[in-house]
XYZ file of N, CA and C in Angstrom:
660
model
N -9.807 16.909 -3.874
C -10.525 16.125 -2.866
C -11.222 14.932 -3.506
N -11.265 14.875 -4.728
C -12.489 14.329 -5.446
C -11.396 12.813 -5.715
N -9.981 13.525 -6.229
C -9.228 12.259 -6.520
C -8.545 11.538 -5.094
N -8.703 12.113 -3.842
C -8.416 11.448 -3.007
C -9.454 10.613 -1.943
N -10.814 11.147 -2.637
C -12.312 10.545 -2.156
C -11.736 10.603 -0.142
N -11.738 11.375 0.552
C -11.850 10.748 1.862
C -12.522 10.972 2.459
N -12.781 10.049 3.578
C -13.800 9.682 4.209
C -14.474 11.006 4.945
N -16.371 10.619 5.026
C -16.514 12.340 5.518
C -15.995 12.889 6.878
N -15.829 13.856 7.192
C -15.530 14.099 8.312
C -13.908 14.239 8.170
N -13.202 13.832 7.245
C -11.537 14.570 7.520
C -11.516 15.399 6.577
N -10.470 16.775 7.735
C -10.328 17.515 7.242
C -8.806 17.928 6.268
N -8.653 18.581 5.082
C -7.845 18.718 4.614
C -7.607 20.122 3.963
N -6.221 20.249 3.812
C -5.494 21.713 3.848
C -5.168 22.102 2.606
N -5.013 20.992 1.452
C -5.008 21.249 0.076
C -3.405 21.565 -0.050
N -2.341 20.946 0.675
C -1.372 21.058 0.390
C -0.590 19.944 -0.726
N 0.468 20.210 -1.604
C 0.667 19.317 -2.580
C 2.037 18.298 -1.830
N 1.702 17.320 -2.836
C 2.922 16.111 -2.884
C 4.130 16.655 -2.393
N 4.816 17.416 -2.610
C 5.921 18.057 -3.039
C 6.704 18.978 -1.734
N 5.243 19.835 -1.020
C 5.429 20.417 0.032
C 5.430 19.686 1.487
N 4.375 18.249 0.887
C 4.804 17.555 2.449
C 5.669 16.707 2.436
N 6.664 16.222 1.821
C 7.588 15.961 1.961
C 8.899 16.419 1.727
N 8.790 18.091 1.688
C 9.905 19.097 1.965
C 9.605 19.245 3.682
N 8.179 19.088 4.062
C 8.612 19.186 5.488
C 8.384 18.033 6.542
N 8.231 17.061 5.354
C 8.507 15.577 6.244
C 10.127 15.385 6.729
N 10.887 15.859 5.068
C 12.271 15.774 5.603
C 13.070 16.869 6.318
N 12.115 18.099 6.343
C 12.753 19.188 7.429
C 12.590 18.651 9.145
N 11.654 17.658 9.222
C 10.914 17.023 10.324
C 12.436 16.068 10.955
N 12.928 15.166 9.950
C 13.206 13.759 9.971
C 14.675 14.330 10.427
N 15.296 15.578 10.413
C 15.999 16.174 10.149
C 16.196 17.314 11.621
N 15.159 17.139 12.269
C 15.564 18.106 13.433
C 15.684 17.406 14.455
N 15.781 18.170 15.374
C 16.262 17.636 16.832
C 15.359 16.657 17.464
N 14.008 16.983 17.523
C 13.068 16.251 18.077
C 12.643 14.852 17.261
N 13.341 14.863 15.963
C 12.833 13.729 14.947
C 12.697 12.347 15.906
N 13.172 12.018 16.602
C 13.184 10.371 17.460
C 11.883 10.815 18.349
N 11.180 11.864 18.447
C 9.566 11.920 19.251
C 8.551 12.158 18.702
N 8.824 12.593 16.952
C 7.906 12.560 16.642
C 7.142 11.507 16.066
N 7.645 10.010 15.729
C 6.002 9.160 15.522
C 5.570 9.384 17.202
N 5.824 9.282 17.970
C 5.251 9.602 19.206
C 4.515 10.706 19.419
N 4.545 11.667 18.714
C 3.484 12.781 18.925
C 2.530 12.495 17.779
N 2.651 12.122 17.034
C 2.017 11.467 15.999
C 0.696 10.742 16.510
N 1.033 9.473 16.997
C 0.333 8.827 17.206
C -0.568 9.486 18.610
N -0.102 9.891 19.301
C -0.738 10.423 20.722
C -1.847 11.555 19.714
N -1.485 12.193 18.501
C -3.049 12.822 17.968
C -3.702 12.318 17.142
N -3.552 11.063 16.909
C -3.738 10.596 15.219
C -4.975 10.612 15.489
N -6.085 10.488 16.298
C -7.433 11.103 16.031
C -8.027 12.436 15.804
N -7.205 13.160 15.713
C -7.310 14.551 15.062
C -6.400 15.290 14.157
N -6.029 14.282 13.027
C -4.505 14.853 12.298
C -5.719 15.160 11.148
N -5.261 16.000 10.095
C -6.008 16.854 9.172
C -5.001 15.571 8.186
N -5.433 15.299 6.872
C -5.020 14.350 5.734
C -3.447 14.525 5.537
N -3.154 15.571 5.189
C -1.918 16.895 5.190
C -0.550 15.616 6.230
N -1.463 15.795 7.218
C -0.523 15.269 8.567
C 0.084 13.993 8.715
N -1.610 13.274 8.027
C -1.161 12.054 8.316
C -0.359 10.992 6.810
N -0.286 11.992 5.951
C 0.847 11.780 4.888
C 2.096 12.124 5.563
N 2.091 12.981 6.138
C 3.969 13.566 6.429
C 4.589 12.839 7.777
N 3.229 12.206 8.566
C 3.528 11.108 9.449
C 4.103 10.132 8.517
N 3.252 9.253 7.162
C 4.431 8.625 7.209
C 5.531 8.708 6.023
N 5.445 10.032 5.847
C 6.988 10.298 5.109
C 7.800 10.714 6.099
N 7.467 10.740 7.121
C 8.643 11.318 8.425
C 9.428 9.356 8.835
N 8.075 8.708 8.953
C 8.584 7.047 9.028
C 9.537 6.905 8.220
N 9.319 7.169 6.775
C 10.608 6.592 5.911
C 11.814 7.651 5.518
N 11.678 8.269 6.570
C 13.093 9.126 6.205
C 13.768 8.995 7.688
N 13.255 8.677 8.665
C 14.211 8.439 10.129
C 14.913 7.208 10.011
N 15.872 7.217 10.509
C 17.280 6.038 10.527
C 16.940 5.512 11.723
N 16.114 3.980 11.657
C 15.626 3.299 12.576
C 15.829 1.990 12.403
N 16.518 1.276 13.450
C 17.121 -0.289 13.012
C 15.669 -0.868 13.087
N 15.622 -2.167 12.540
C 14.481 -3.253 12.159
C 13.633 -2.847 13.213
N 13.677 -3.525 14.251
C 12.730 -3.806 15.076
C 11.598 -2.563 15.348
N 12.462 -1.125 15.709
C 12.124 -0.011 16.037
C 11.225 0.654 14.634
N 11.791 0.234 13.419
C 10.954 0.792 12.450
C 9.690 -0.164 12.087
N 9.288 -1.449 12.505
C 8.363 -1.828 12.324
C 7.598 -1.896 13.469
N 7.929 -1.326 14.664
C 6.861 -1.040 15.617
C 6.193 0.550 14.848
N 6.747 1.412 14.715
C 6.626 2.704 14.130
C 5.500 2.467 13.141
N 5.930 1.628 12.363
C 4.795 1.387 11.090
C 3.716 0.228 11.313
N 4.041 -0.003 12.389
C 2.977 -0.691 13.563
C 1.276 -0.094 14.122
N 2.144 1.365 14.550
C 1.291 1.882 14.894
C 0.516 3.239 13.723
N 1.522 3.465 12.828
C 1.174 3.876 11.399
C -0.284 3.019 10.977
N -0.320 1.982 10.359
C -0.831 1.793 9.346
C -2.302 1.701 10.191
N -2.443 1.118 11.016
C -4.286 1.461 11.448
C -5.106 2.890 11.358
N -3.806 3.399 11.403
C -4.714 5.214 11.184
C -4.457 5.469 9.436
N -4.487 4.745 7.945
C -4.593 4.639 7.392
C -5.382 4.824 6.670
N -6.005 5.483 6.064
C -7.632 5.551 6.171
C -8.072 5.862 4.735
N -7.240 6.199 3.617
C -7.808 6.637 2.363
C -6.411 5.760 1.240
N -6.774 5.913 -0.094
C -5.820 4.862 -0.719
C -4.316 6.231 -0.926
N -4.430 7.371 -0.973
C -3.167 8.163 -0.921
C -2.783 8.228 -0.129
N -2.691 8.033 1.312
C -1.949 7.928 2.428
C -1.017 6.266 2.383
N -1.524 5.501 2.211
C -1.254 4.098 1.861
C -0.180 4.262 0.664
N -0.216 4.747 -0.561
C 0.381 4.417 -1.387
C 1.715 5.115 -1.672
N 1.223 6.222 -0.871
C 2.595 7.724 -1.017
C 3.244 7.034 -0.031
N 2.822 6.640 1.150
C 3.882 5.864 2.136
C 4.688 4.672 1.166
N 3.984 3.812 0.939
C 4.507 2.231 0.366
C 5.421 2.863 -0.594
N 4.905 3.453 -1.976
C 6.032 3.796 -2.852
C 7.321 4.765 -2.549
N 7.123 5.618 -1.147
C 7.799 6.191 -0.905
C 9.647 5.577 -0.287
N 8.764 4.221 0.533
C 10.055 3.575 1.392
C 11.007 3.456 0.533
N 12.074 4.443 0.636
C 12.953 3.810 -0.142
C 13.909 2.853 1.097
N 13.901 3.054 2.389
C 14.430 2.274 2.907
C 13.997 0.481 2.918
N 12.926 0.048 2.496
C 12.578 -0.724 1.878
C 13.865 -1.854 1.433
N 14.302 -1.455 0.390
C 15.537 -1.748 -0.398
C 16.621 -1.757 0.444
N 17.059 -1.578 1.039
C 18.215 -1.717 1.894
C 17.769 -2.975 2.935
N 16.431 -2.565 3.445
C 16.270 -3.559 4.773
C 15.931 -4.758 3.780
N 15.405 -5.075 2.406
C 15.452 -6.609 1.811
C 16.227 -7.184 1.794
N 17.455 -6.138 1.247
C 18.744 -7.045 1.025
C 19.423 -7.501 1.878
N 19.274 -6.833 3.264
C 19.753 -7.038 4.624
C 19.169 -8.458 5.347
N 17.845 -8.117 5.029
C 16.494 -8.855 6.148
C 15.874 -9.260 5.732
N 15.631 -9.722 3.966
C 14.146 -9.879 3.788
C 13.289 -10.985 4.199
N 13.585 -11.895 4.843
C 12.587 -12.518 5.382
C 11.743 -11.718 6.707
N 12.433 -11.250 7.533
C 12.429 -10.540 8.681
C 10.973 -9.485 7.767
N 11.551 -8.712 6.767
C 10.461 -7.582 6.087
C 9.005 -8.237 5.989
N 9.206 -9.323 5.124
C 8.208 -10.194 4.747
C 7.382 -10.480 5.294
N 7.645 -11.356 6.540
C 6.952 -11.498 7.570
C 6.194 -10.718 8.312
N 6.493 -9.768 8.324
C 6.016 -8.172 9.049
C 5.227 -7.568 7.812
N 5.195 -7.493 6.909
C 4.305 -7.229 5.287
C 3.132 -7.744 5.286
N 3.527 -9.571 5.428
C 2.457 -10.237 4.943
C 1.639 -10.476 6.208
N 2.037 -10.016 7.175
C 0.667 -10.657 8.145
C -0.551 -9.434 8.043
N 0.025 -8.506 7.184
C -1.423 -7.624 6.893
C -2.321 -7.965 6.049
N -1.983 -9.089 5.263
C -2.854 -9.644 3.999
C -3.536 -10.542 5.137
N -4.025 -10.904 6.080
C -4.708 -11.508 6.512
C -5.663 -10.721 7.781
N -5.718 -8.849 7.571
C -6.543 -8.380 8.190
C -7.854 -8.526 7.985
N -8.650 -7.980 8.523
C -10.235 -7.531 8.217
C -10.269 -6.522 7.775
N -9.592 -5.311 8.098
C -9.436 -4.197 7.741
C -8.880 -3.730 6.504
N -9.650 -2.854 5.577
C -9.295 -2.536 4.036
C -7.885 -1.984 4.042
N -8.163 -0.790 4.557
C -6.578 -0.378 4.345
C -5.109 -0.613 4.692
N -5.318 -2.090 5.639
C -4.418 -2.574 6.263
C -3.931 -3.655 5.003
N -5.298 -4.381 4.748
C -4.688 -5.638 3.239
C -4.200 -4.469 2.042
N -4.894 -3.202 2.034
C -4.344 -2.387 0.554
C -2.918 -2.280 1.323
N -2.553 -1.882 2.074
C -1.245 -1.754 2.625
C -0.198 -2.806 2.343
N -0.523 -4.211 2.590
C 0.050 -5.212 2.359
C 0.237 -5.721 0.895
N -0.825 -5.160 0.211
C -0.706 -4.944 -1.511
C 0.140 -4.595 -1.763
N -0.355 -3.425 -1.804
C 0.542 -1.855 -2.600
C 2.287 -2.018 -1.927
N 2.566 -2.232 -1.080
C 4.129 -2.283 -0.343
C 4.257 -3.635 -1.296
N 3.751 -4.811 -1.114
C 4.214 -5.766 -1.689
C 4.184 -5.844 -3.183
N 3.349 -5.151 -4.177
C 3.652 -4.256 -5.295
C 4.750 -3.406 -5.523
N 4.837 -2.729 -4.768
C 6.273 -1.521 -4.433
C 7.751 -2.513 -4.661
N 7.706 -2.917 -3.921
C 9.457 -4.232 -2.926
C 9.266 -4.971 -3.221
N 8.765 -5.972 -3.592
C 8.651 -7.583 -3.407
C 7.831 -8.245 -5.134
N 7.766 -7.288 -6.264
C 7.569 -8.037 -7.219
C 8.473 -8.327 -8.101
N 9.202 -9.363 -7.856
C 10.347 -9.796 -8.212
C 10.156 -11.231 -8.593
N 11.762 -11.796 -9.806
C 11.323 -12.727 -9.820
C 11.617 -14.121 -8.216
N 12.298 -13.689 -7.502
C 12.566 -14.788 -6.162
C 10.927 -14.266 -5.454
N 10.221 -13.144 -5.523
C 9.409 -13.059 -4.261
C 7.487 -13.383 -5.326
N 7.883 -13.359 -6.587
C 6.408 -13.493 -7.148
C 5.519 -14.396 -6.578
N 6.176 -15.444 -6.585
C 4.916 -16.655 -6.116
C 4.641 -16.240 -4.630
N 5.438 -16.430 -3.669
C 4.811 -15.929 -2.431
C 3.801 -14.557 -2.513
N 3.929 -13.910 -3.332
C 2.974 -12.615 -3.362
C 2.034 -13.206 -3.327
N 1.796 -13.763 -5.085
C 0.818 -14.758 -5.605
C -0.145 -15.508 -4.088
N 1.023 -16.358 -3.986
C -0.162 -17.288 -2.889
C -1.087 -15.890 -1.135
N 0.139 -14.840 -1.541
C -0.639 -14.700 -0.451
C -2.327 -13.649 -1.081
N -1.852 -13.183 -2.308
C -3.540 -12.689 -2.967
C -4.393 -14.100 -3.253
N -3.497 -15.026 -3.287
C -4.847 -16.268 -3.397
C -5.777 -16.293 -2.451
N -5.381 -15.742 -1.336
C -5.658 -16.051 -0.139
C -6.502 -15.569 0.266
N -6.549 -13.959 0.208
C -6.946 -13.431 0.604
C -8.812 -13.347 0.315
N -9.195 -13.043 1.843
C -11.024 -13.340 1.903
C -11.274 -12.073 1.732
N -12.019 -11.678 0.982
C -12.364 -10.269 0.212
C -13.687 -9.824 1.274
N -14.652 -11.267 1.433
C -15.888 -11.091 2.005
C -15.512 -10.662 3.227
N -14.645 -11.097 3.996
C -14.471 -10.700 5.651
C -13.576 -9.373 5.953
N -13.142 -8.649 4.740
C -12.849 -7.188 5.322
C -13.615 -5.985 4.846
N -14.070 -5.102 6.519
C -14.755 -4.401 6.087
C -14.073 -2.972 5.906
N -15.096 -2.151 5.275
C -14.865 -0.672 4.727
C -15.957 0.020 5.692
N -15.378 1.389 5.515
C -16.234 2.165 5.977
C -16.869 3.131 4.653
N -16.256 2.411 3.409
C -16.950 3.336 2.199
C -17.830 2.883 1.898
N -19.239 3.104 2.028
C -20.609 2.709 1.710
C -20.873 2.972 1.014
N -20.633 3.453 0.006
C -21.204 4.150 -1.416
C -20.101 3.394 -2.540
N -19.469 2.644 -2.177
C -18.992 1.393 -3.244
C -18.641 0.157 -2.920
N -18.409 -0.599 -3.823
C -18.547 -2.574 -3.476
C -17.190 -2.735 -2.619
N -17.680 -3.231 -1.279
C -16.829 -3.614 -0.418
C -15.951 -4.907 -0.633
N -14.536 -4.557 -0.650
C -14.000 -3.488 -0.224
C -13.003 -2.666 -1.136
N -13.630 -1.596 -1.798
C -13.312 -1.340 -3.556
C -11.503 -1.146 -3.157
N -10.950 -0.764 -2.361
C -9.353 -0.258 -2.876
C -9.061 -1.128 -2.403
N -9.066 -2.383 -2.180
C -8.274 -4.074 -1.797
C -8.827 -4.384 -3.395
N -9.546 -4.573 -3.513
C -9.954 -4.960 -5.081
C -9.191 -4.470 -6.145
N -9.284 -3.019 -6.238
C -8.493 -1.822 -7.078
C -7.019 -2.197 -6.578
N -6.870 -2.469 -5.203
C -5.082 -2.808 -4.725
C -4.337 -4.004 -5.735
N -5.450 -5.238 -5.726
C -4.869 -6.228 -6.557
C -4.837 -5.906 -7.465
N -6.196 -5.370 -8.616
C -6.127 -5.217 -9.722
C -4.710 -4.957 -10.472
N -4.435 -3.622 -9.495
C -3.044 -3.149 -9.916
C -1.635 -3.637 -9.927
N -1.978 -4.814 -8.886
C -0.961 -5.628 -8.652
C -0.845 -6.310 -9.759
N -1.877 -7.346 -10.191
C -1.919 -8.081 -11.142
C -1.414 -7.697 -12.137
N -1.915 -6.037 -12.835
C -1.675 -5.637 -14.166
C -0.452 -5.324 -14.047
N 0.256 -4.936 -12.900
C 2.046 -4.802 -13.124
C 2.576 -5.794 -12.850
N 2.406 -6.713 -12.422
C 2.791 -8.201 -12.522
C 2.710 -9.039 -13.708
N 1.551 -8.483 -15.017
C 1.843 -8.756 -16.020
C 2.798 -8.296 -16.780
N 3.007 -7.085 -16.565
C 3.811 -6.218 -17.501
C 5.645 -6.769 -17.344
N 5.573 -7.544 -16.158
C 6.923 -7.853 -15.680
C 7.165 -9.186 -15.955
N 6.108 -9.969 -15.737
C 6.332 -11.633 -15.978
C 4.739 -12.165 -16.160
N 4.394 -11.679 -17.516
C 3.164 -12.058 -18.203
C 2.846 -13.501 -18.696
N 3.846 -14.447 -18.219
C 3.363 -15.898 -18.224
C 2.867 -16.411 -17.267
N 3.866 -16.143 -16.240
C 3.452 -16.618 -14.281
C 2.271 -15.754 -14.260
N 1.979 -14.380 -14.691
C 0.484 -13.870 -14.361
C -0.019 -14.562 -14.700
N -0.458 -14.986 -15.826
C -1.340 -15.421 -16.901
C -1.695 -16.666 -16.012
N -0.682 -17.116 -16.282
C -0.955 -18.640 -15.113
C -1.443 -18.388 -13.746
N -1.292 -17.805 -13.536
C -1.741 -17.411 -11.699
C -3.404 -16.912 -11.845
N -3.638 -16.300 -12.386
C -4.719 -15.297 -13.013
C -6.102 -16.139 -13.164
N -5.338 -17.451 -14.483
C -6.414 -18.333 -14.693
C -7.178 -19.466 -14.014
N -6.197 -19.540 -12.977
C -6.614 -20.786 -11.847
C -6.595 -19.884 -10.615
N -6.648 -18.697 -10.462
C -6.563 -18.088 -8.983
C -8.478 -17.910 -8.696
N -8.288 -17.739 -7.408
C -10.034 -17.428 -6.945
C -10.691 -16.234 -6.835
N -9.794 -15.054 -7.544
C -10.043 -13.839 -7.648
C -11.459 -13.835 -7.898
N -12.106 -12.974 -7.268
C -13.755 -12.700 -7.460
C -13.646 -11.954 -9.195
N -14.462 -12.341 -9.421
C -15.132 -11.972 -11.462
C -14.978 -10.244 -11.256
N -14.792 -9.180 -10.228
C -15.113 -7.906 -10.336
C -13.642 -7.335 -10.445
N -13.163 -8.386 -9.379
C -11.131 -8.646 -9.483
C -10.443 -7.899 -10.764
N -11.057 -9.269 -11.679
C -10.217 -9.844 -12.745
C -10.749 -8.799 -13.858
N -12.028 -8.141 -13.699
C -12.259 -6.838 -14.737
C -11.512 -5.522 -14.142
N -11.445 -5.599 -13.349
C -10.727 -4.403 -12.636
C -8.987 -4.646 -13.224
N -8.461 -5.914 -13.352
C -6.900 -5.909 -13.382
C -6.928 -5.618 -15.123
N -8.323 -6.324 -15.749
C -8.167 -6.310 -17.475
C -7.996 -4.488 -17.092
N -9.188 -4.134 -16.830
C -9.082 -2.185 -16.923
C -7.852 -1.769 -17.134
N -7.029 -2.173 -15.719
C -5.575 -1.634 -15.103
C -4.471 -1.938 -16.631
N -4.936 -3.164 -16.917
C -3.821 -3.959 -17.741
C -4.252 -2.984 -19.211
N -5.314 -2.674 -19.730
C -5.898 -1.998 -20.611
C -5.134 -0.386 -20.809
N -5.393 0.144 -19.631
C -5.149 1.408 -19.279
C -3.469 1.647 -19.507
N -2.319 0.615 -19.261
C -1.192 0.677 -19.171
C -0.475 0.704 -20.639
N 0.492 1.527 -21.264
C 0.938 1.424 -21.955
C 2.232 -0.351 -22.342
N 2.657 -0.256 -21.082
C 3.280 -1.478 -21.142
C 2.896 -2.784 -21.402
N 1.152 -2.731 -21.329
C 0.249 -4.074 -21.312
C -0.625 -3.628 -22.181
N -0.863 -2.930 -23.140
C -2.169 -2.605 -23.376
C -2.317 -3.682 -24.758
N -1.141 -4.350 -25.547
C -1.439 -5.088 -26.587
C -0.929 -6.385 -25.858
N -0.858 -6.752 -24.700
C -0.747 -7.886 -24.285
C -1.729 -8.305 -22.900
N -1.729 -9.978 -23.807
C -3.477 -10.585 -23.400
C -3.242 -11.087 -21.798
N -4.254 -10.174 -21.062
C -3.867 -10.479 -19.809
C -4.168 -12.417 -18.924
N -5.365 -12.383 -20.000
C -5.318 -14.533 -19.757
C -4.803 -15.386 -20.779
C-alpha cells in the first residue's frame, strides 16, 4: 500500500500484478467482453484499486477499431487516480504499436490533448503513454515541445501531503532520464533551455542517477 500511496478512502484487496491480468484477459476473452468498459464505468465510483487496474487491462486486450478504443480510454483515464493504475495501463498497451504504425497521427492527437489538462493524473497519463510509444527518434521533439509546455502551476492534486503536483513532476522526471539514456544530446539540449521548474530538473538528475544506463552520463 505504501508503494502505491493511494488516496484515503480507496479500498484495496492486495492482489498482485500477475493475477489481474490473468483475469483481465479471462475478462477480454468472454462473452460479455464488448459490455464490460460499460459496466465499468457505470461503477467506477465504487471500484476497489484491484478493479480499476483490470478495467484498464481489459481496455488493452479488447479488439476495438480507433475511434471505439479511444472513446473507451476516454472515459478510462478520469477515474485514474494513483501513479500504478496510470502506468500498468500506458506500459501495458501493447496495442499501442500497431495503432502508430497504422494511425499515428490520429494516436497523437488523442495523447497529447491530455498534456494540456488541469488534472494530475490525466497530464501523468499523457507522460507516461508518451514515454511508453512515442520516444522515438521521428516523435522526440514533439514530446519535447509538448513538456515545454506544460503549466505545472494550474494542475491540481488531491495529494496534500506533497508539492503539487508530485507524479506530473516525477512523470517528466522519468521521461527526461529515459530520454537521455536514448538520445543524450537532444536531452541535454532540450533540458538546458527548457522551463522545467528547478524541482523538475533534480528529480530527472535523481531518475538519471538512479539508472544504470545513465548513471556515468552527464545529464546537462
Amino acid at each position: 500500500i505504501r508503494i502505491v500511496n493511494p488516496l484515503p478512502g480507496t479500498r484495496i484487496i492486495g492482489l498482485h500484478i500477475p493475477d489481474m491480468k490473468r483475469v483481465a484477459t479471462a475478462l477480454a476473452a468472454s462473452q460479455d467482453a464488448a459490455a464490460l468498459p460499460g459496466k465499468f464505468l457505470e461503477n467506477s465510483g465504487n471500484l476497489f484499486y484491484e478493479e480499476k487496474m483490470v478495467w484498464g487491462y481489459v481496455l488493452n486486450r479488447l479488439k476495438l477499431p480507433l475511434d471505439q478504443r479511444m472513446d473507451r480510454i476516454a472515459e478510462f483515464v478520469p477515474h485514474i487516480d494513483n501513479w500504478a493504475v496510470c502506468d500498468s495501463f500506458c506500459s501495458d498497451a501493447k496495442w499501442a504499436g500497431r495503432l502508430k504504425a497504422d494511425k499515428p497521427e490520429a494516436l497523437w492527437d488523442f495523447i497529447s490533448g491530455y498534456f494540456g489538462s488541469e488534472e494530475e493524473f490525466e497530464v501523468r497519463f499523457a507522460v507516461v503513454f508518451s514515454m511508453c510509444h512515442f520516444l522515438d527518434e521521428k516523435w522526440l521533439d514533439r514530446v519535447f515541445d509538448r513538456i515545454r509546455c506544460i503549466d505545472f502551476d494550474r494542475i491540481s492534486s488531491e495529494y496534500r501531503d506533497m508539492k503539487s503536483p508530485y507524479y506530473v513532476r516525477m512523470g517528466v522526471a522519468w521521461l527526461l532520464a529515459t530520454a537521455l539514456a536514448k538520445f543524450p544530446d537532444r536531452t541535454r539540449k532540450f533540458v538546458n533551455s527548457s522551463p522545467c521548474p528547478e524541482d523538475v530538473l533534480k528529480l530527472y538528475v535523481r531518475k538519471a542517477r538512479e539508472s544504470f544506463r545513465t548513471r556515468t552520463v552527464s545529464p546537462f
